[in-house]
Tab-separated table of C-alpha atoms in Angstrom:
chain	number	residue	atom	x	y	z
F	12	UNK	CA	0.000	0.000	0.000
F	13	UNK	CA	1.332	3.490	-0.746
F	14	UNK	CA	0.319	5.308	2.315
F	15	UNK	CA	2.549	8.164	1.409
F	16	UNK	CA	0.477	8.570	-1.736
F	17	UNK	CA	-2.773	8.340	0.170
F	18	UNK	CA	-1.838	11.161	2.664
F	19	UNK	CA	-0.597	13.241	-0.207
F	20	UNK	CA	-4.203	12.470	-2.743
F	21	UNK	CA	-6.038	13.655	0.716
F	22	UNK	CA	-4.264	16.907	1.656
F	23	UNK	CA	-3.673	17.818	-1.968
F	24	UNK	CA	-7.995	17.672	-2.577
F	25	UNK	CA	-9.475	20.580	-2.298
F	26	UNK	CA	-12.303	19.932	-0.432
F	27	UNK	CA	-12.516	17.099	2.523
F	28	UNK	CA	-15.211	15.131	4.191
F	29	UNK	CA	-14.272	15.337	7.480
F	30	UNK	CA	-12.683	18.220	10.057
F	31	UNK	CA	-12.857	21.560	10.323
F	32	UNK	CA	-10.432	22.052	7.561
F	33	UNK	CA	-6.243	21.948	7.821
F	34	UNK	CA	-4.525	21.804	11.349
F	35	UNK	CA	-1.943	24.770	10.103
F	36	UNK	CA	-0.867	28.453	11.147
F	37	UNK	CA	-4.172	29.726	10.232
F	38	UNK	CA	-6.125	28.067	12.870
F	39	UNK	CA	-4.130	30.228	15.116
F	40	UNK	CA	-3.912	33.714	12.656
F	41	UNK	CA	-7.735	33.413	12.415
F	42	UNK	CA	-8.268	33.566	16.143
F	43	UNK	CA	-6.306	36.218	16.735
F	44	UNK	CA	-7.635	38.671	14.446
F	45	UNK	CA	-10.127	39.689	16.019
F	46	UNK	CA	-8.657	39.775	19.781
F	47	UNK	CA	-7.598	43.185	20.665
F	48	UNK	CA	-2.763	42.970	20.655
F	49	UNK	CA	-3.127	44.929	24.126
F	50	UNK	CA	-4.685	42.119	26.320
F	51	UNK	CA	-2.720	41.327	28.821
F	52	UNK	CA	-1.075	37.994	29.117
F	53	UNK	CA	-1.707	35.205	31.706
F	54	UNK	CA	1.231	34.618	34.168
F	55	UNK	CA	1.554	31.106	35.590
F	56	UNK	CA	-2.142	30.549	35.930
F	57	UNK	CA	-3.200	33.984	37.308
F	58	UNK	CA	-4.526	36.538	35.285
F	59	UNK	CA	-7.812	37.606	33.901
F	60	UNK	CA	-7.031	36.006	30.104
F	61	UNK	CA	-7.349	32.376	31.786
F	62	UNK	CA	-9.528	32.897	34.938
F	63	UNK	CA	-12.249	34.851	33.037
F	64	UNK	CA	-12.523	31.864	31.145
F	65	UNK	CA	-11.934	29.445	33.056
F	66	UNK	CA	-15.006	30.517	35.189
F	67	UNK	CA	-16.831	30.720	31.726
F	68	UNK	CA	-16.245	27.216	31.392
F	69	UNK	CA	-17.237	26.595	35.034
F	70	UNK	CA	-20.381	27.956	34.530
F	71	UNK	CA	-21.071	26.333	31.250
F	72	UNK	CA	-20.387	22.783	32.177
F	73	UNK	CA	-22.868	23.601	35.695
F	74	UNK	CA	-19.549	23.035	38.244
F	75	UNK	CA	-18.306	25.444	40.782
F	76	UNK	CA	-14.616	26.420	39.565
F	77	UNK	CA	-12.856	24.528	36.478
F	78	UNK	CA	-8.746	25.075	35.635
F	79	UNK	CA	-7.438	25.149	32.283
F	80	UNK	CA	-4.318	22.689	31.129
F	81	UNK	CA	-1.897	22.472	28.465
F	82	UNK	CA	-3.105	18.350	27.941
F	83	UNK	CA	-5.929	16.410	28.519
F	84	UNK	CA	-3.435	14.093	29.300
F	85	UNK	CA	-2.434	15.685	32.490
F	86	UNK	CA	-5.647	16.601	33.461
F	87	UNK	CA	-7.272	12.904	33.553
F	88	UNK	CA	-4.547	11.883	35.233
F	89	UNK	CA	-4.736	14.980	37.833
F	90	UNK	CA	-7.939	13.930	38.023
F	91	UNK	CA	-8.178	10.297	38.696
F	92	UNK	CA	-5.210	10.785	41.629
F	93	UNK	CA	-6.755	13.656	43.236
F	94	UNK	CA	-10.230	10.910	43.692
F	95	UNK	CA	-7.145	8.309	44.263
F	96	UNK	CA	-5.792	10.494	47.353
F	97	UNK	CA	-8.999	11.416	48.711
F	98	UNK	CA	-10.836	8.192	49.234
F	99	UNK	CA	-7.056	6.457	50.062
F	100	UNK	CA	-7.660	3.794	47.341
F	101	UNK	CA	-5.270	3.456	44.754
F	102	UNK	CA	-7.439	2.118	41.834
F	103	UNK	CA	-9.896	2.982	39.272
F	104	UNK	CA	-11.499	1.771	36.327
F	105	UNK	CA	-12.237	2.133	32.938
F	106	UNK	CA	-12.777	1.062	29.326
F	107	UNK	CA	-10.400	-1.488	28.246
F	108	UNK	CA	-9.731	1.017	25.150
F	109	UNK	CA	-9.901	4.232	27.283
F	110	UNK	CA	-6.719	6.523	26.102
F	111	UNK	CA	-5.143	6.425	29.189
F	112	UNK	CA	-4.605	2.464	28.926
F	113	UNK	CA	-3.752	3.036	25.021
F	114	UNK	CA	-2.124	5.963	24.721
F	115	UNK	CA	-0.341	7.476	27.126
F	116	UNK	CA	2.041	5.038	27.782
F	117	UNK	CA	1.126	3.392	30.980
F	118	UNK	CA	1.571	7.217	32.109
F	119	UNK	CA	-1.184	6.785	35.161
F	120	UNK	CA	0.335	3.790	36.850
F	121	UNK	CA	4.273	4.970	36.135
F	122	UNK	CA	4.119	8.249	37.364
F	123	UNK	CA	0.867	7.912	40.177
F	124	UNK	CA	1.467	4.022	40.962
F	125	UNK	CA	-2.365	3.700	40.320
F	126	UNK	CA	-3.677	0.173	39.460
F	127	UNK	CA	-6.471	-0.256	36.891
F	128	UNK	CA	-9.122	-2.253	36.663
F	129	UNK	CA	-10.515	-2.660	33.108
F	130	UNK	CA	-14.239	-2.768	31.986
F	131	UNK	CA	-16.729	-4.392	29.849
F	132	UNK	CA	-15.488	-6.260	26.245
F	133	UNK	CA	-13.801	-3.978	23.719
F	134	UNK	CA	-16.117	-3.771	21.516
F	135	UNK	CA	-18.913	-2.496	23.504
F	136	UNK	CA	-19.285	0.561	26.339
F	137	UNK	CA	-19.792	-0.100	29.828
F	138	UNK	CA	-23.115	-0.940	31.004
F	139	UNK	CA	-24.548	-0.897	34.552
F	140	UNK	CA	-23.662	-4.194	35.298
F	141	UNK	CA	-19.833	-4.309	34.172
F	142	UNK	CA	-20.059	-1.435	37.375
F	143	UNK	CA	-21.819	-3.611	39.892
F	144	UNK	CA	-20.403	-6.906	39.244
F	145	UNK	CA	-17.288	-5.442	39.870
F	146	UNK	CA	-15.239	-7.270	42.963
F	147	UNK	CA	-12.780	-4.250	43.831
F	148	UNK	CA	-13.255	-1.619	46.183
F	149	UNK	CA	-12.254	1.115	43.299
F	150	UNK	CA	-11.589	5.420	44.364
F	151	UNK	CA	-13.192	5.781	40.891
F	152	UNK	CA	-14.672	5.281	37.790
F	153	UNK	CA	-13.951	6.879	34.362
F	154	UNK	CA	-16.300	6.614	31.432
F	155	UNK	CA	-15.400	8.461	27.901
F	156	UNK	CA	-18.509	10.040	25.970
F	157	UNK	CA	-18.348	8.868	23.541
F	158	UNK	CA	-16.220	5.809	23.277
F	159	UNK	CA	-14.116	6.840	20.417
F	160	UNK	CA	-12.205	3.833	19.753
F	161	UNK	CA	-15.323	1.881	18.811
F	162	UNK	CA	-16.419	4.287	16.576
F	163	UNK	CA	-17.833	7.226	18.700
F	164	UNK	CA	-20.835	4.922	20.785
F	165	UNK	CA	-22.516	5.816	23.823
F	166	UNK	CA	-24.652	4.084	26.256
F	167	UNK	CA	-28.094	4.922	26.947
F	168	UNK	CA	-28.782	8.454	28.803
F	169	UNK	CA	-30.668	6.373	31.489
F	170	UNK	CA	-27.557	4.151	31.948
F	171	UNK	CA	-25.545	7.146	32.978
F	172	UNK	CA	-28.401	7.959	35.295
F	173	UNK	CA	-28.420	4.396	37.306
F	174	UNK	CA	-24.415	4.381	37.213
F	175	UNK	CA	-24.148	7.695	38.680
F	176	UNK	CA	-26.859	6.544	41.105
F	177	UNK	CA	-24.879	3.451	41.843
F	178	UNK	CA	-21.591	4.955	42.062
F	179	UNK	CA	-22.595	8.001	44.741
F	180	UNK	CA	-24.833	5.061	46.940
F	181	UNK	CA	-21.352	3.095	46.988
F	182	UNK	CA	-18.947	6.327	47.748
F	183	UNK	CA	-17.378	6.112	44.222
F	184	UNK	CA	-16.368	8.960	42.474
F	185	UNK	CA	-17.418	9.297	38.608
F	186	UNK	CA	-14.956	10.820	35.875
F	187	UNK	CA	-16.415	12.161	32.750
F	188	UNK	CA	-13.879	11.737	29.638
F	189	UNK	CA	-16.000	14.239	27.745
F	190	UNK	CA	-12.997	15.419	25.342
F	191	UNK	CA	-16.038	15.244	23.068
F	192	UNK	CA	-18.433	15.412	25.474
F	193	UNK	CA	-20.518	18.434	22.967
F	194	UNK	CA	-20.801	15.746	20.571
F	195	UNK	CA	-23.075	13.759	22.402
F	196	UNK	CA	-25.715	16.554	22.810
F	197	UNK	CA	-27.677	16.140	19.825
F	198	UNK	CA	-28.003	12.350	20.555
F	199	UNK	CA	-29.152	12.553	24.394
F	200	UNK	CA	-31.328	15.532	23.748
F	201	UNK	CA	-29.844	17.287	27.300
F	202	UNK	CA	-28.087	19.736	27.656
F	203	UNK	CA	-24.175	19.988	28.880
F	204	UNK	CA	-24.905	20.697	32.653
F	205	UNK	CA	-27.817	17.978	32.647
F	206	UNK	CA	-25.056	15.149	31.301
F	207	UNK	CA	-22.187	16.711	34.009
F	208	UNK	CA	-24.343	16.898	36.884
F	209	UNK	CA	-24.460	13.390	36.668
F	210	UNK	CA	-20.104	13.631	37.381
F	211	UNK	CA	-17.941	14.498	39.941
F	212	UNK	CA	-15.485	15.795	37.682
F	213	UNK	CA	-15.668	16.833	33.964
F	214	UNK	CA	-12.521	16.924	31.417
F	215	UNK	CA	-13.372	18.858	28.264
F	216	UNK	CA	-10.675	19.103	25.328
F	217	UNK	CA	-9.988	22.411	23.891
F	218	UNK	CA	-9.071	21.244	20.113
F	219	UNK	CA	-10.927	17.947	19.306
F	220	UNK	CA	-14.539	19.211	18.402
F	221	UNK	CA	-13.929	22.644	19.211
F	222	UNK	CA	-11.210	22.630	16.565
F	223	UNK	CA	-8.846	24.959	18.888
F	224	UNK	CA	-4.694	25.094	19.131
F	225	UNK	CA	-4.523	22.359	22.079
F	226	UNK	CA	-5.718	22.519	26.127
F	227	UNK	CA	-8.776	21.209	28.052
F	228	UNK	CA	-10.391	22.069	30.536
F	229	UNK	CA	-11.301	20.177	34.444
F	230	UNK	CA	-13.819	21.320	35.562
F	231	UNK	CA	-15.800	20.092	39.269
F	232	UNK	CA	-16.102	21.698	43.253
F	233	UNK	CA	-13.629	24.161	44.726
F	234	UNK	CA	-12.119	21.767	46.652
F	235	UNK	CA	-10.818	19.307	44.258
F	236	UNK	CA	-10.181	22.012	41.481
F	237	UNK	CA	-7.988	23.775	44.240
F	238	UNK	CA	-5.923	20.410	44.187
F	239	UNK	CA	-5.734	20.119	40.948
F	240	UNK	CA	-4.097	23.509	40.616
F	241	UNK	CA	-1.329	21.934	42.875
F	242	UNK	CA	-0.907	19.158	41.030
F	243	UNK	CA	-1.120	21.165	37.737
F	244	UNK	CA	2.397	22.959	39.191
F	245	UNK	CA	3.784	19.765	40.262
F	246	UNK	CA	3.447	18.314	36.471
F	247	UNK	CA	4.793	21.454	34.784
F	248	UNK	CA	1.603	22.736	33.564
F	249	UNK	CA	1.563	26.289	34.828
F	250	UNK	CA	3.555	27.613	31.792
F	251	UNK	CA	4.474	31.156	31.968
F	252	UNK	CA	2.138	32.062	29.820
F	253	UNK	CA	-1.005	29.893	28.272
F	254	UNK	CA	-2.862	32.601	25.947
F	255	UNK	CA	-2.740	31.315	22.550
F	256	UNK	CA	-4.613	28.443	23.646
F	257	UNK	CA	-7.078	29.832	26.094
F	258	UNK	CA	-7.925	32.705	23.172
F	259	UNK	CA	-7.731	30.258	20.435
F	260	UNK	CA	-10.317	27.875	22.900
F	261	UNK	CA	-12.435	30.674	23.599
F	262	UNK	CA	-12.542	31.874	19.512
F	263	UNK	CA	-13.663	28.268	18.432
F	264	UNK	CA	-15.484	27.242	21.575
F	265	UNK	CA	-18.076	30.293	20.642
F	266	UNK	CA	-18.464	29.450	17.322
F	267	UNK	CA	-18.566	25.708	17.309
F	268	UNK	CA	-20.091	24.601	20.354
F	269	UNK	CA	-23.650	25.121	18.976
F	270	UNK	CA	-23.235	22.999	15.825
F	271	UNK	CA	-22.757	19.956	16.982
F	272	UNK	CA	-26.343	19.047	15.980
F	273	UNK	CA	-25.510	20.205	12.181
F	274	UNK	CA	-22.374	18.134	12.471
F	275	UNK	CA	-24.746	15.108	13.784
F	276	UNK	CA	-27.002	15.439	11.247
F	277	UNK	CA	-24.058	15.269	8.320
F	278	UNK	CA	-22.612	12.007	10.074
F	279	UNK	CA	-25.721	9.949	10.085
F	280	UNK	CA	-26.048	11.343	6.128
F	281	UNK	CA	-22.232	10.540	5.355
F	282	UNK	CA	-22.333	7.265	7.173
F	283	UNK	CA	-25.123	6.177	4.842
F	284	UNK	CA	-23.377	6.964	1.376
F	285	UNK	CA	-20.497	4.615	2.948
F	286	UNK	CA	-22.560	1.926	4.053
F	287	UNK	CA	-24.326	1.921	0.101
F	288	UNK	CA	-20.979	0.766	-0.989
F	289	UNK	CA	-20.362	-3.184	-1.267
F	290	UNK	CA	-17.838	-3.751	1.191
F	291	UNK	CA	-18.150	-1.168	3.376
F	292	UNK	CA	-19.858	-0.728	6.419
F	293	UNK	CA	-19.936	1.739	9.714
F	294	UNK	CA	-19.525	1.665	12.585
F	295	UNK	CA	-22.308	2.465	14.278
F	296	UNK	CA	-24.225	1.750	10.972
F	297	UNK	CA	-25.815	4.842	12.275
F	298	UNK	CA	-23.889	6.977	13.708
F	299	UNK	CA	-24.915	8.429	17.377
F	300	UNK	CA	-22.968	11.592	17.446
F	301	UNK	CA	-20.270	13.244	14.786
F	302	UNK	CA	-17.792	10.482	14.600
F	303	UNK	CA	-17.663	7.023	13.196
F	304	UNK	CA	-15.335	4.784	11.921
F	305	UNK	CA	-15.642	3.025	8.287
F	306	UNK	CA	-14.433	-0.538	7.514
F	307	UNK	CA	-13.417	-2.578	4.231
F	308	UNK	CA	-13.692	-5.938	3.839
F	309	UNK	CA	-10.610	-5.781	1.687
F	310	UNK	CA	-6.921	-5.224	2.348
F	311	UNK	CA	-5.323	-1.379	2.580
F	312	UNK	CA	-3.013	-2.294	-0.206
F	313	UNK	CA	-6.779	-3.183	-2.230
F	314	UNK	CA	-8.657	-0.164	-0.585
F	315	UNK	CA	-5.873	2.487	-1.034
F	316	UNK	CA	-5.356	2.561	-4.740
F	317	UNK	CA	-9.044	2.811	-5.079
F	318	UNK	CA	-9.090	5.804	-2.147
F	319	UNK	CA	-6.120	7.136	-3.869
F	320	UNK	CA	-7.759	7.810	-7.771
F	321	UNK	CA	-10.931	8.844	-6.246
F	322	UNK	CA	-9.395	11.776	-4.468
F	323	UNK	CA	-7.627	12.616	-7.488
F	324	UNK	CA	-10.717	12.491	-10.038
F	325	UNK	CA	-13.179	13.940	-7.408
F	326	UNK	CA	-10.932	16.051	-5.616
F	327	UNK	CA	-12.543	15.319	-2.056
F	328	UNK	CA	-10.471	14.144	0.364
F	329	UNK	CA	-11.896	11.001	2.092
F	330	UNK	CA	-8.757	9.934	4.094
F	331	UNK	CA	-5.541	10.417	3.856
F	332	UNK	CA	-5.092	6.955	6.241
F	333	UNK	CA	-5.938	3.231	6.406
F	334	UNK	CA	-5.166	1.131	9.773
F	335	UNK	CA	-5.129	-2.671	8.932
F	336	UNK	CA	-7.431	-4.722	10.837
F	337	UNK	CA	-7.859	-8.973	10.883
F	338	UNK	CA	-10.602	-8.738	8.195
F	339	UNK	CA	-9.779	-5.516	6.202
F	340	UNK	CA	-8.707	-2.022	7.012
F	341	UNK	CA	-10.621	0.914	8.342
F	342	UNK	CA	-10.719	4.585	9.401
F	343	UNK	CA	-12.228	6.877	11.583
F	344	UNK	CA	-14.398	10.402	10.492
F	345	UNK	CA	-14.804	13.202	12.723
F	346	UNK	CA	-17.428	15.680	11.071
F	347	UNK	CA	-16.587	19.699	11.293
F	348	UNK	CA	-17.102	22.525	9.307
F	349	UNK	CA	-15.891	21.150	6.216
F	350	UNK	CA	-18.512	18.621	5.088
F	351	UNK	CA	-21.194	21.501	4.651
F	352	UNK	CA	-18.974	23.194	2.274
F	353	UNK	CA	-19.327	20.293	-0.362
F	354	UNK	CA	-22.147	20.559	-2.525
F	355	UNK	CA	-24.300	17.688	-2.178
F	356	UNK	CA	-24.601	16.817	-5.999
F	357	UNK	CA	-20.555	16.299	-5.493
F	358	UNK	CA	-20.693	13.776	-2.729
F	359	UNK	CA	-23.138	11.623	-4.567
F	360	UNK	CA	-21.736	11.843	-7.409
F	361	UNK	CA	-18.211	10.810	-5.329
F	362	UNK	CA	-19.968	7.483	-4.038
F	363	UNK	CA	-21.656	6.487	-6.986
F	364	UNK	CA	-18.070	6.102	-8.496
F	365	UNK	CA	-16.966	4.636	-5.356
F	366	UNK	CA	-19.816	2.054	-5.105
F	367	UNK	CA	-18.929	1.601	-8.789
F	368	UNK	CA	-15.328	0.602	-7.892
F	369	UNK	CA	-15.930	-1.114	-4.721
F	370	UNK	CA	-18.070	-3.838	-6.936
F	371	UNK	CA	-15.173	-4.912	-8.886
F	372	UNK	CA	-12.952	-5.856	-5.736
């Protein structure tokens, strides 16, 4: 497979499916413009650039204070050892394909000697039994909205309800991995405080949906956001100065954060035009919220070629990226701002070709 040529087809089209366009200079130019050069910068976390919105973010989310970081990384795992500390239990648990047993490099259990205890199969979320069935006495429990490694899925809105329920009867605090958490709006009809009232503490990424530079916010009480400010300085976080992100956040947080139904509404359409092609299905076949992923039965070194001349005839990027799997190859869509700028007579034109090609394989 030439994944070179791939990427190169993808960024070289025009127009893209997915995203809020290119991750370049821009994103950072077109926040700024508009932001008046005599603001004063923030100063190791003080200042009214980050705690204006910081308590902005607070009040949006329905928590008492909230603290901005440079990661989500950090923050999670701020956040899990604050609950860790507090409760005197060293464990917690979590999706088997959470990103802090994935990707970060064993970072919560190296650095905070915190044991994990991993729920429900991989292929599914957690339900409210994986919770009560479980045999350890756990400080907390972390559950991502949505799940993105299986495509973006999310378990009922009355499952949160009874797991919340369950966790505060047993003394168990509840983590929200809502990097995405906007996302899942649309889907559970309810609005952002409704979802994180059901949490003891909320992580929120600054550049994922929201399309900003990099940051997140925590967000829950005084209390434990006063310890997480502590622990923010202990991990290096309180860099001199944090504007670009917090004014690039704030930029893109007020113009995306109330489209995430439009961007809903394009993933359940886009999903469908995939799954009309032989040999390729989504998952979800519907999608719940703006993200799914999309698998081929075939090979990458089948799939790419075919990829590869239909961003090059079309000139709509569709991925620049296939990850192998036992049974084919696949890749994951994030809908942004981009999709609505296709015409529609373009994109079904696109997939009749594809569906065209795909039959041949």
């Amino acid at each position: 497979m030439n994944s070179n040529e791939l990427l190169e087809t993808y960024e070289e089209s025009t127009q893209q499916l997915a995203g809020h366009g290119p991750r370049n200079v821009a994103v950072l130019k077109t926040a700024f413009r508009s932001i008046d050069g005599e603001v004063k910068s923030d100063k190791y976390g003080s200042g009214a650039v980050i705690e204006d919105f910081q308590g902005q973010m607070a009040e949006f989310l329905g928590k008492e204070a909230a603290v901005f970081f440079p990661s989500g990384t950090m923050a999670q795992q701020i956040a899990l050892r604050i609950w860790c500390d507090e409760k005197g239990v060293k464990k917690v648990a979590y999706h088997p394909l959470s990103h802090l047993e994935i990707h970060e490099e064993d970072g919560l259990k190296e650095l905070h000697g915190i044991q994990t205890i991993l729920l429900a199969d991989k292929e599914r979320v957690i339900e409210l039994e994986d919770v009560t069935s479980m045999d350890d006495d756990i400080a907390c429990l972390l559950l991502e909205l949505p799940q993105r490694e299986i495509g973006g899925q999310l378990p009922s809105f009355e499952t949160l309800r009874q797991i919340s329920a369950y966790c505060r009867q047993k003394g168990i605090k509840l983590h929200l991995d809502g990097a995405r958490i906007l996302e899942c709006l649309p889907y559970y009809e309810k609005s952002v405080k409704e979802v994180c009232a059901l949490f003891d503490s909320v992580y929120l990424s600054m550049y994922k949906g929201i399309g900003g530079i990099a940051g997140a916010v925590l967000a829950g009480d005084e209390k434990f956001m006063a310890q997480s400010k502590i622990w923010k300085k202990r991990h290096g976080g309180d860099l001199i100065s944090l504007y670009p992100y917090i004014l690039s956040a704030e930029t893109y947080f007020a113009q995306r954060k109330d489209r995430m139904a439009e961007y809903y509404q394009h993933a359940v359409e886009l999903a469908a035009f995939f799954n009309s092609c032989k040999g390729i299905s989504t998952v979800p076949h519907i999608p719940v919220t703006n993200m799914f992923h999309v698998h081929f039965q075939e090979a990458p070194d089948r799939i790419a070629p075919v990829l590869i001349q239909a961003q090059q005839i079309m000139d709509i990027g569709i991925t620049g990226y296939l990850k192998a799997e036992k049974s084919g190859c696949m890749f994951e869509v994030s809908i942004g701002d981009q999709y609505k700028l296709i015409p529609r007579g373009k994109v079904a034109v696109t997939f009749e070709w594809l569906a065209e090609k795909m039959k041949s394989l």
